[in-house]
């Protein structure tokens, strides 16, 4: 997550949920395994890590800052830490870079809208089902 925060502009929880989805599903498609160990569920707002509201609080290096813009109130994720690139493989760094180069400047709303075009969301949101990683082979945005 810190690697994503370093590469993206202001990251609201909603946006991070989608960035993680794309990182994990692209990683699964390209390498046969996800990177984070998270599972994802299709909800009304798009694909999100299960228990996403607890995921970010598990990291001491990530601060959750409540912010209000107009009538919208949400949480921005911030860090002052830097990723130790020796922790990630070259393949993992490439996948994070692909996702962040594509979506890093997108707003939370824009990336959510794009995620609604994915079969991973379309095929599972009506029942708020867990998204199987085989949906990675159907990604249309990457």
PDB file of C-alpha atoms in Angstrom:
ATOM      1  CA  UNK A   1       0.000   0.000   0.000  1.00  0.00           C
ATOM      2  CA  UNK A   2       2.834   2.375   0.765  1.00  0.00           C
ATOM      3  CA  UNK A   3       4.212   1.766  -2.745  1.00  0.00           C
ATOM      4  CA  UNK A   4       0.842   2.825  -4.163  1.00  0.00           C
ATOM      5  CA  UNK A   5       0.616   5.877  -1.911  1.00  0.00           C
ATOM      6  CA  UNK A   6       4.074   6.970  -3.056  1.00  0.00           C
ATOM      7  CA  UNK A   7       3.064   6.777  -6.726  1.00  0.00           C
ATOM      8  CA  UNK A   8      -0.406   8.341  -6.584  1.00  0.00           C
ATOM      9  CA  UNK A   9      -1.776  11.748  -5.844  1.00  0.00           C
ATOM     10  CA  UNK A  10      -4.241  12.234  -3.005  1.00  0.00           C
ATOM     11  CA  UNK A  11      -5.633   8.791  -2.207  1.00  0.00           C
ATOM     12  CA  UNK A  12      -9.069   8.475  -0.672  1.00  0.00           C
ATOM     13  CA  UNK A  13     -10.054   5.066   0.718  1.00  0.00           C
ATOM     14  CA  UNK A  14     -12.423   4.566  -2.221  1.00  0.00           C
ATOM     15  CA  UNK A  15      -9.595   5.078  -4.692  1.00  0.00           C
ATOM     16  CA  UNK A  16      -7.192   2.840  -2.750  1.00  0.00           C
ATOM     17  CA  UNK A  17      -9.812   0.074  -2.755  1.00  0.00           C
ATOM     18  CA  UNK A  18      -9.860   0.182  -6.561  1.00  0.00           C
ATOM     19  CA  UNK A  19      -6.074   0.532  -6.937  1.00  0.00           C
ATOM     20  CA  UNK A  20      -5.570  -2.537  -4.744  1.00  0.00           C
ATOM     21  CA  UNK A  21      -8.173  -4.435  -6.766  1.00  0.00           C
ATOM     22  CA  UNK A  22      -6.375  -3.625 -10.013  1.00  0.00           C
ATOM     23  CA  UNK A  23      -2.919  -4.395  -8.578  1.00  0.00           C
ATOM     24  CA  UNK A  24      -4.042  -7.768  -7.246  1.00  0.00           C
ATOM     25  CA  UNK A  25      -6.042  -8.791 -10.290  1.00  0.00           C
ATOM     26  CA  UNK A  26      -3.362  -7.683 -12.764  1.00  0.00           C
ATOM     27  CA  UNK A  27      -0.796  -9.526 -10.664  1.00  0.00           C
ATOM     28  CA  UNK A  28      -2.958 -12.649 -10.745  1.00  0.00           C
ATOM     29  CA  UNK A  29      -3.389 -12.383 -14.516  1.00  0.00           C
ATOM     30  CA  UNK A  30       0.324 -11.829 -15.158  1.00  0.00           C
ATOM     31  CA  UNK A  31       1.952 -13.947 -12.430  1.00  0.00           C
ATOM     32  CA  UNK A  32      -0.716 -16.404 -11.299  1.00  0.00           C
ATOM     33  CA  UNK A  33      -0.926 -14.878  -7.808  1.00  0.00           C
ATOM     34  CA  UNK A  34      -2.168 -11.710  -6.178  1.00  0.00           C
ATOM     35  CA  UNK A  35       0.213  -9.443  -4.282  1.00  0.00           C
ATOM     36  CA  UNK A  36      -1.601  -8.450  -1.094  1.00  0.00           C
ATOM     37  CA  UNK A  37      -3.336 -11.590   0.139  1.00  0.00           C
ATOM     38  CA  UNK A  38      -6.647  -9.716   0.238  1.00  0.00           C
ATOM     39  CA  UNK A  39      -9.951 -11.036  -1.075  1.00  0.00           C
ATOM     40  CA  UNK A  40     -12.433  -8.754  -2.824  1.00  0.00           C
ATOM     41  CA  UNK A  41     -16.169  -8.306  -2.786  1.00  0.00           C
ATOM     42  CA  UNK A  42     -18.409  -6.604  -5.341  1.00  0.00           C
ATOM     43  CA  UNK A  43     -20.524  -3.950  -3.624  1.00  0.00           C
ATOM     44  CA  UNK A  44     -22.567  -1.043  -4.988  1.00  0.00           C
ATOM     45  CA  UNK A  45     -19.503   1.219  -5.156  1.00  0.00           C
ATOM     46  CA  UNK A  46     -17.374  -1.300  -7.029  1.00  0.00           C
ATOM     47  CA  UNK A  47     -14.856  -3.978  -6.083  1.00  0.00           C
ATOM     48  CA  UNK A  48     -13.381  -3.534  -2.599  1.00  0.00           C
ATOM     49  CA  UNK A  49     -11.153  -5.568  -0.295  1.00  0.00           C
ATOM     50  CA  UNK A  50     -13.233  -7.517   2.188  1.00  0.00           C
ATOM     51  CA  UNK A  51     -13.289  -5.702   5.512  1.00  0.00           C
ATOM     52  CA  UNK A  52     -11.719  -2.724   3.722  1.00  0.00           C
ATOM     53  CA  UNK A  53     -12.666  -0.449   6.605  1.00  0.00           C
ATOM     54  CA  UNK A  54     -10.264  -2.403   8.847  1.00  0.00           C
ATOM     55  CA  UNK A  55      -7.463  -3.060   6.348  1.00  0.00           C
ATOM     56  CA  UNK A  56      -5.857   0.381   6.489  1.00  0.00           C
ATOM     57  CA  UNK A  57      -5.821   0.558  10.279  1.00  0.00           C
ATOM     58  CA  UNK A  58      -3.532  -2.493  10.323  1.00  0.00           C
ATOM     59  CA  UNK A  59      -0.590  -0.398   9.112  1.00  0.00           C
ATOM     60  CA  UNK A  60       1.168   1.895  11.590  1.00  0.00           C
ATOM     61  CA  UNK A  61       2.760   3.807   8.688  1.00  0.00           C
ATOM     62  CA  UNK A  62      -0.574   4.792   7.146  1.00  0.00           C
ATOM     63  CA  UNK A  63      -2.583   7.634   8.607  1.00  0.00           C
ATOM     64  CA  UNK A  64      -6.291   8.000   7.948  1.00  0.00           C
ATOM     65  CA  UNK A  65      -7.260  11.658   7.774  1.00  0.00           C
ATOM     66  CA  UNK A  66     -10.928  12.647   7.765  1.00  0.00           C
ATOM     67  CA  UNK A  67     -11.542  15.302   5.119  1.00  0.00           C
ATOM     68  CA  UNK A  68     -14.559  17.166   3.849  1.00  0.00           C
ATOM     69  CA  UNK A  69     -14.989  18.575   0.352  1.00  0.00           C
ATOM     70  CA  UNK A  70     -18.356  20.218  -0.166  1.00  0.00           C
ATOM     71  CA  UNK A  71     -21.011  17.828   1.061  1.00  0.00           C
ATOM     72  CA  UNK A  72     -18.691  14.823   0.815  1.00  0.00           C
ATOM     73  CA  UNK A  73     -16.825  13.574   3.846  1.00  0.00           C
ATOM     74  CA  UNK A  74     -14.325  10.788   3.539  1.00  0.00           C
ATOM     75  CA  UNK A  75     -10.957   9.472   4.562  1.00  0.00           C
ATOM     76  CA  UNK A  76      -7.663  10.199   2.859  1.00  0.00           C
ATOM     77  CA  UNK A  77      -4.755   7.815   3.329  1.00  0.00           C
ATOM     78  CA  UNK A  78      -1.338   9.357   3.895  1.00  0.00           C
ATOM     79  CA  UNK A  79       2.145   8.159   4.746  1.00  0.00           C
ATOM     80  CA  UNK A  80       5.545   9.673   5.347  1.00  0.00           C
ATOM     81  CA  UNK A  81       7.191   6.279   4.945  1.00  0.00           C
ATOM     82  CA  UNK A  82       8.960   5.098   1.840  1.00  0.00           C
ATOM     83  CA  UNK A  83       8.840   1.585   0.500  1.00  0.00           C
ATOM     84  CA  UNK A  84      11.955  -0.483   0.656  1.00  0.00           C
ATOM     85  CA  UNK A  85      12.135  -1.607  -2.972  1.00  0.00           C
ATOM     86  CA  UNK A  86      14.041  -4.706  -1.899  1.00  0.00           C
ATOM     87  CA  UNK A  87      10.787  -5.956  -0.371  1.00  0.00           C
ATOM     88  CA  UNK A  88       9.130  -6.036  -3.792  1.00  0.00           C
ATOM     89  CA  UNK A  89      10.230  -8.030  -6.800  1.00  0.00           C
ATOM     90  CA  UNK A  90      10.871  -6.368 -10.150  1.00  0.00           C
ATOM     91  CA  UNK A  91       7.614  -7.902 -11.445  1.00  0.00           C
ATOM     92  CA  UNK A  92       5.644  -6.517  -8.494  1.00  0.00           C
ATOM     93  CA  UNK A  93       7.091  -3.025  -8.968  1.00  0.00           C
ATOM     94  CA  UNK A  94       6.185  -3.185 -12.667  1.00  0.00           C
ATOM     95  CA  UNK A  95       2.578  -4.143 -11.855  1.00  0.00           C
ATOM     96  CA  UNK A  96       2.215  -1.347  -9.293  1.00  0.00           C
ATOM     97  CA  UNK A  97       3.688   1.112 -11.801  1.00  0.00           C
ATOM     98  CA  UNK A  98       1.283  -0.008 -14.547  1.00  0.00           C
ATOM     99  CA  UNK A  99      -1.739   0.468 -12.286  1.00  0.00           C
ATOM    100  CA  UNK A 100      -0.541   3.777 -10.813  1.00  0.00           C
ATOM    101  CA  UNK A 101       0.485   5.185 -14.202  1.00  0.00           C
ATOM    102  CA  UNK A 102      -2.964   4.346 -15.551  1.00  0.00           C
ATOM    103  CA  UNK A 103      -5.116   5.393 -12.583  1.00  0.00           C
ATOM    104  CA  UNK A 104      -2.882   7.472 -10.294  1.00  0.00           C
ATOM    105  CA  UNK A 105      -4.312  10.816 -11.381  1.00  0.00           C
ATOM    106  CA  UNK A 106      -7.920   9.606 -11.499  1.00  0.00           C
ATOM    107  CA  UNK A 107     -10.408  10.763  -8.895  1.00  0.00           C
ATOM    108  CA  UNK A 108     -12.130   8.255  -6.643  1.00  0.00           C
ATOM    109  CA  UNK A 109     -15.310   8.715  -8.654  1.00  0.00           C
ATOM    110  CA  UNK A 110     -13.567   8.206 -12.001  1.00  0.00           C
ATOM    111  CA  UNK A 111     -11.819   4.980 -11.002  1.00  0.00           C
ATOM    112  CA  UNK A 112     -15.041   3.711  -9.395  1.00  0.00           C
ATOM    113  CA  UNK A 113     -16.907   4.325 -12.637  1.00  0.00           C
ATOM    114  CA  UNK A 114     -14.228   2.466 -14.591  1.00  0.00           C
ATOM    115  CA  UNK A 115     -14.322  -0.461 -12.155  1.00  0.00           C
ATOM    116  CA  UNK A 116     -18.061  -0.794 -12.862  1.00  0.00           C
ATOM    117  CA  UNK A 117     -17.148  -1.752 -16.442  1.00  0.00           C
ATOM    118  CA  UNK A 118     -15.267  -4.827 -15.240  1.00  0.00           C
ATOM    119  CA  UNK A 119     -17.012  -8.201 -15.372  1.00  0.00           C
ATOM    120  CA  UNK A 120     -15.495  -8.837 -11.935  1.00  0.00           C
ATOM    121  CA  UNK A 121     -17.959  -6.279 -10.602  1.00  0.00           C
ATOM    122  CA  UNK A 122     -20.831  -6.744 -13.081  1.00  0.00           C
ATOM    123  CA  UNK A 123     -21.067 -10.491 -12.512  1.00  0.00           C
ATOM    124  CA  UNK A 124     -21.053 -10.324  -8.709  1.00  0.00           C
ATOM    125  CA  UNK A 125     -22.412  -7.025  -7.353  1.00  0.00           C
ATOM    126  CA  UNK A 126     -26.128  -7.913  -7.226  1.00  0.00           C
ATOM    127  CA  UNK A 127     -25.444 -10.441  -4.481  1.00  0.00           C
ATOM    128  CA  UNK A 128     -22.406  -8.570  -3.061  1.00  0.00           C
ATOM    129  CA  UNK A 129     -20.428 -11.734  -3.786  1.00  0.00           C
ATOM    130  CA  UNK A 130     -16.757 -12.403  -3.328  1.00  0.00           C
ATOM    131  CA  UNK A 131     -14.989 -11.846  -6.653  1.00  0.00           C
ATOM    132  CA  UNK A 132     -13.111 -14.920  -7.901  1.00  0.00           C
ATOM    133  CA  UNK A 133      -9.599 -14.201  -9.146  1.00  0.00           C
ATOM    134  CA  UNK A 134     -10.368 -15.931 -12.456  1.00  0.00           C
ATOM    135  CA  UNK A 135     -12.104 -12.628 -13.318  1.00  0.00           C
ATOM    136  CA  UNK A 136      -8.565 -11.217 -13.715  1.00  0.00           C
ATOM    137  CA  UNK A 137      -8.496 -12.718 -17.210  1.00  0.00           C
ATOM    138  CA  UNK A 138     -11.444 -10.491 -18.168  1.00  0.00           C
ATOM    139  CA  UNK A 139     -10.027  -7.105 -17.107  1.00  0.00           C
ATOM    140  CA  UNK A 140     -10.920  -4.509 -19.734  1.00  0.00           C
ATOM    141  CA  UNK A 141      -9.207  -1.451 -18.262  1.00  0.00           C
ATOM    142  CA  UNK A 142      -5.698  -2.923 -18.144  1.00  0.00           C
TER     143      UNK A 142
END
